[in-house]
mmCIF file of C-alpha atoms in Angstrom:
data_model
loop_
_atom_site.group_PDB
_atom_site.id
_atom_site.type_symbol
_atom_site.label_atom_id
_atom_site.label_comp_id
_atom_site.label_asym_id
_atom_site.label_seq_id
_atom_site.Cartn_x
_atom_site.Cartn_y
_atom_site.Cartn_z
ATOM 1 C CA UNK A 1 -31.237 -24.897 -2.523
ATOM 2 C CA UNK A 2 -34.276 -26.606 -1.430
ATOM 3 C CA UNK A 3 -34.725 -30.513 -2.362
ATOM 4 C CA UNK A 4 -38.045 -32.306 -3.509
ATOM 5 C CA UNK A 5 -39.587 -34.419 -0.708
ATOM 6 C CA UNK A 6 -41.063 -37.544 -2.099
ATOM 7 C CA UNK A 7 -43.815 -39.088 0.185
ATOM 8 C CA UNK A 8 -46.419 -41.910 -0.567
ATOM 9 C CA UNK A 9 -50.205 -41.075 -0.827
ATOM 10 C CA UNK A 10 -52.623 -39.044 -3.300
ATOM 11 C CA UNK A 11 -51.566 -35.482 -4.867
ATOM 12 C CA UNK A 12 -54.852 -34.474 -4.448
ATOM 13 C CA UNK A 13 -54.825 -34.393 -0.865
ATOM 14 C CA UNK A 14 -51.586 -31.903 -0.491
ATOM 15 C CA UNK A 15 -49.703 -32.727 2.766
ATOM 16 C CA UNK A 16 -48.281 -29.497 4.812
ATOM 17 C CA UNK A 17 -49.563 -26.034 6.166
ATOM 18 C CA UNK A 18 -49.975 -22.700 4.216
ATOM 19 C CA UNK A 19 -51.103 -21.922 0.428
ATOM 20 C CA UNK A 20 -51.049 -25.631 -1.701
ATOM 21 C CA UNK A 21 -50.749 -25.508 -5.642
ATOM 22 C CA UNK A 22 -51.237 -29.304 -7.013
ATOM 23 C CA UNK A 23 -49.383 -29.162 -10.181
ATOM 24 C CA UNK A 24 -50.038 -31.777 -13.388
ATOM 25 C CA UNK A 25 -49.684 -31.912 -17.018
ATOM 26 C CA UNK A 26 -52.498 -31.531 -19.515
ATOM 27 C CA UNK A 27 -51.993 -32.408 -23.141
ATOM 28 C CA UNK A 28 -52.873 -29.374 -25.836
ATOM 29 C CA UNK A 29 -55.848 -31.351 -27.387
ATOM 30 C CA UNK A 30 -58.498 -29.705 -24.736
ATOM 31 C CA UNK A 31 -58.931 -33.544 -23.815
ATOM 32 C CA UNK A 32 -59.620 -34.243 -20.066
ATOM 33 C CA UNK A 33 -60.420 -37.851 -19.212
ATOM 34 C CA UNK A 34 -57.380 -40.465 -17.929
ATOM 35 C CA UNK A 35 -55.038 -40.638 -15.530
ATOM 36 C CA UNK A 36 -54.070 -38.494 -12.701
ATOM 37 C CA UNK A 37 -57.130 -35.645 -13.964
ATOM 38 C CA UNK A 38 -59.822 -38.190 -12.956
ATOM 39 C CA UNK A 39 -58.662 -38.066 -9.171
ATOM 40 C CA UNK A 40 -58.790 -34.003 -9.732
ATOM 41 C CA UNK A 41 -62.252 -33.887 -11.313
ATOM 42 C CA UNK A 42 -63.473 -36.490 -8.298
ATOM 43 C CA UNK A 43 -62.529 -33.977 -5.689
ATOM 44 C CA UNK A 44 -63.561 -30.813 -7.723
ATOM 45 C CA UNK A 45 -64.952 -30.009 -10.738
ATOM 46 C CA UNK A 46 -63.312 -26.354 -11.766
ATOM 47 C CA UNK A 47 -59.995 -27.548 -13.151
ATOM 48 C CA UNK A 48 -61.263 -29.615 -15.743
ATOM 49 C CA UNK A 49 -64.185 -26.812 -16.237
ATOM 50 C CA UNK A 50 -61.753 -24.192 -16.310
ATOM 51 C CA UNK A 51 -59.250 -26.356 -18.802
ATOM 52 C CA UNK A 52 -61.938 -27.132 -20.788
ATOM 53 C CA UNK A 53 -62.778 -23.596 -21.129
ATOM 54 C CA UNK A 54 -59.281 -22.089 -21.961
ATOM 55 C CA UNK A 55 -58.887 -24.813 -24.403
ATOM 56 C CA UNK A 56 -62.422 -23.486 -26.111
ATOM 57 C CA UNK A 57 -61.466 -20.230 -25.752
ATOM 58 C CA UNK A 58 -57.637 -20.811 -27.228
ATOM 59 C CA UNK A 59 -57.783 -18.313 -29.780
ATOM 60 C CA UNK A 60 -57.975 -15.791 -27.091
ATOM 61 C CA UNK A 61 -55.927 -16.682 -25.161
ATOM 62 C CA UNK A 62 -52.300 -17.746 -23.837
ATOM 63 C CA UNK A 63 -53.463 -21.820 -24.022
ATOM 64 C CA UNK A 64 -51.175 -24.213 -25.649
ATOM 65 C CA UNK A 65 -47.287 -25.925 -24.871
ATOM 66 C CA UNK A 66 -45.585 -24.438 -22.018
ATOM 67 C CA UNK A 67 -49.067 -22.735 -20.463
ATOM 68 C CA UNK A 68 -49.705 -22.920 -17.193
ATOM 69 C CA UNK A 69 -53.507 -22.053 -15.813
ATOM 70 C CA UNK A 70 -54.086 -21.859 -11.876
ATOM 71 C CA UNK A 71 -57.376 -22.486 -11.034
ATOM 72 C CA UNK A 72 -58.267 -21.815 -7.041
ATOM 73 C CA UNK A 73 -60.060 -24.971 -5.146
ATOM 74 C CA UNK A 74 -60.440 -24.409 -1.462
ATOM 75 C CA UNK A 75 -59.245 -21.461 0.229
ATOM 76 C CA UNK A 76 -55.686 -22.696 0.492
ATOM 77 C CA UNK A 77 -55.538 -24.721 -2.542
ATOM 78 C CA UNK A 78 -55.366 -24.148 -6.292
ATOM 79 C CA UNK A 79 -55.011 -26.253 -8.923
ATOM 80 C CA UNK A 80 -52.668 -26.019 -12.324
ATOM 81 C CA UNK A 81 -53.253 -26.983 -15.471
ATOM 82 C CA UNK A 82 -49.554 -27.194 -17.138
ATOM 83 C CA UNK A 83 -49.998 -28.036 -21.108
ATOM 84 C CA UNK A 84 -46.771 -29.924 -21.394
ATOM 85 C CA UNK A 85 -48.392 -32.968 -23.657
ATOM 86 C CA UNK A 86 -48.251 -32.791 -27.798
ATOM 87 C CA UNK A 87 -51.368 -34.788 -28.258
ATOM 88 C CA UNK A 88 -52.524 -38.195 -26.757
ATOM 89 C CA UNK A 89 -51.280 -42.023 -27.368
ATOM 90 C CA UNK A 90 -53.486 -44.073 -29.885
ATOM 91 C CA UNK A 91 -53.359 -47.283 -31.342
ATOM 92 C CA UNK A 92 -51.013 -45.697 -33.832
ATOM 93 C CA UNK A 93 -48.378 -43.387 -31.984
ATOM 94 C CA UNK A 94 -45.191 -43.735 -32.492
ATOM 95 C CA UNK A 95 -43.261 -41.809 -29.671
ATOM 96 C CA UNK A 96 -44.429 -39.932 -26.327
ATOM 97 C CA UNK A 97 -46.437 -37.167 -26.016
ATOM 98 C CA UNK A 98 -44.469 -35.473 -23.543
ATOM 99 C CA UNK A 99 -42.821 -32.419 -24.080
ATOM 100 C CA UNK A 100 -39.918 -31.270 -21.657
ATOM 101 C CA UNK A 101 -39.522 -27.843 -23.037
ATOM 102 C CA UNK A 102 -43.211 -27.291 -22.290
ATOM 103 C CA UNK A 103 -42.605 -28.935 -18.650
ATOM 104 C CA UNK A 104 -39.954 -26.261 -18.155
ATOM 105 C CA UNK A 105 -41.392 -23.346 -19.290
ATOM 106 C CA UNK A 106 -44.198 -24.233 -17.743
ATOM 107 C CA UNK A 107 -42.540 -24.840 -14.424
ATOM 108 C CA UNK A 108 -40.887 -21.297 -14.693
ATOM 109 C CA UNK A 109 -43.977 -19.658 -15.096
ATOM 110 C CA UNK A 110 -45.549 -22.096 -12.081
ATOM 111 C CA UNK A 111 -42.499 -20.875 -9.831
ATOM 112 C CA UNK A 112 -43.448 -17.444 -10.623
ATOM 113 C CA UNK A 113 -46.760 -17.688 -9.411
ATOM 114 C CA UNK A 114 -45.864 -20.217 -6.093
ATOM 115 C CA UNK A 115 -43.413 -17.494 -5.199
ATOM 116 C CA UNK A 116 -45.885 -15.109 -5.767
ATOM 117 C CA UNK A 117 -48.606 -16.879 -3.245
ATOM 118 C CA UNK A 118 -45.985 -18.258 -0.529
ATOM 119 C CA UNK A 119 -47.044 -21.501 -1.963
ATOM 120 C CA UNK A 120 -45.666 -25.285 -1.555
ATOM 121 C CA UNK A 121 -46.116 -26.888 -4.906
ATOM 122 C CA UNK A 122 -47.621 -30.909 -4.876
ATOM 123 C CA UNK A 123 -47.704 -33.346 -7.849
ATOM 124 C CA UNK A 124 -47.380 -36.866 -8.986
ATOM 125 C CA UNK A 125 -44.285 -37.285 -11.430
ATOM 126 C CA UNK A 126 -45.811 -34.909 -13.837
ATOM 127 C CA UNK A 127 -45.136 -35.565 -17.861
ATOM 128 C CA UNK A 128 -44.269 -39.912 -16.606
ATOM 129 C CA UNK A 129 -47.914 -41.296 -16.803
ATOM 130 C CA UNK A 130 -50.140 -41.322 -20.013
ATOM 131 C CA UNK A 131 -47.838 -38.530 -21.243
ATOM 132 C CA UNK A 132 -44.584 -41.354 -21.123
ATOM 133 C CA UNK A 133 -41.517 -39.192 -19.887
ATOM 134 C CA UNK A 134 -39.296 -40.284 -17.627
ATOM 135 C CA UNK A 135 -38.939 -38.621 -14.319
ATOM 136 C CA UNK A 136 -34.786 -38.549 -14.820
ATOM 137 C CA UNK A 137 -35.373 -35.622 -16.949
ATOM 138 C CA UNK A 138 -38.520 -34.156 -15.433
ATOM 139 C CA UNK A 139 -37.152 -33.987 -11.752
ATOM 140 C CA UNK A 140 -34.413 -31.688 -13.171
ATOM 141 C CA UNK A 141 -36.148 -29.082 -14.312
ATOM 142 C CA UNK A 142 -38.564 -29.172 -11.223
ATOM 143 C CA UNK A 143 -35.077 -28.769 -9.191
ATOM 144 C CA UNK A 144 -34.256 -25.994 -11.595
ATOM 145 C CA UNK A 145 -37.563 -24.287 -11.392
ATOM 146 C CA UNK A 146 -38.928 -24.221 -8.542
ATOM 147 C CA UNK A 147 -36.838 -25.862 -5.311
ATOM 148 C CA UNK A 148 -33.822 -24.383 -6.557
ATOM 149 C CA UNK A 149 -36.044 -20.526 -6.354
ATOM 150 C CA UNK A 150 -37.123 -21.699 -2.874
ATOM 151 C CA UNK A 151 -40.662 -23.176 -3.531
ATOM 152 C CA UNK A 152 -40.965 -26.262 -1.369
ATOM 153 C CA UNK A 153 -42.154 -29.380 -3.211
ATOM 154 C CA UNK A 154 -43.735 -32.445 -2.639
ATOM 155 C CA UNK A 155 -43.858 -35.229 -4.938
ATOM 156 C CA UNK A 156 -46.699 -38.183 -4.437
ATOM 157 C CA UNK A 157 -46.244 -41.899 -5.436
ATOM 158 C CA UNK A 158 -49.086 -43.816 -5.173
ATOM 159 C CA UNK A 159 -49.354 -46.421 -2.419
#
């Protein structure tokens, strides 16, 4: 069983050779506009066009908890879009907006696909920023999910 390599530096600039996939968490709102999606729209534009999109398009699609879209970037790197956030915070929230179950499924389907293209999987602690999990029960499933299927990952704290 593989373990989860954490390294300091930006998620969006995936250390390692071979296929990339930059994994993140999206909330099911079709909102796009804090956090760690501002540092993915900076470098390119088609995730949040493509989220935007499938979150349009939802009632034709597979988009809402547990989803996972992946979204190509560069020739070696793709991006995905994992709805694993019930909403947003506001003023008024009470509780977070993460949802774990989403996470995992989510990660399943993300280790299918990484398997799939001989792909390393990169992300900040997904579901622990704006959506408030803690990484104690994310890192679990990502163990679960991916390292533990043999899909190398690499998890980025911010300098």
């Amino acid at each position: 069983m593989g373990e989860i390599t954490y390294v300091r530096g930006d998620a969006t600039t995936p250390q390692g050779k071979g296929v990339k996939v930059i994994a993140h968490v999206c909330n099911d709102l079709g909102g796009w506009g804090k956090g760690f999606v501002l540092a993915l729209s900076r470098r390119w534009p088609g995730p949040e066009a493509a989220y935007r999109r499938w979150h349009r398009e939802r009632a034709k699609n597979d988009f809402g908890l547990g989803a996972v879209q992946l979204v190509p970037v560069d020739p070696y790197v793709w991006v995905a879009n994992l709805v694993g956030q019930r909403g947003i915070r506001t003023g008024r929230s009470t509780g977070v907006p993460v949802r774990y179950e989403a996470i995992d499924t989510g990660l399943a389907a993300l280790g299918e696909h990484a398997l799939r293209l001989g792909a390393s999987v990169h992300m900040p602690r997904i579901g622990c920023g704006l959506a408030g999990g803690r990484w104690e029960r994310v890192e679990p499933l990502v163990t679960a999910r991916l390292t533990a299927r043999g899909v190398p990952v690499t998890v980025y704290d911010i300098d």
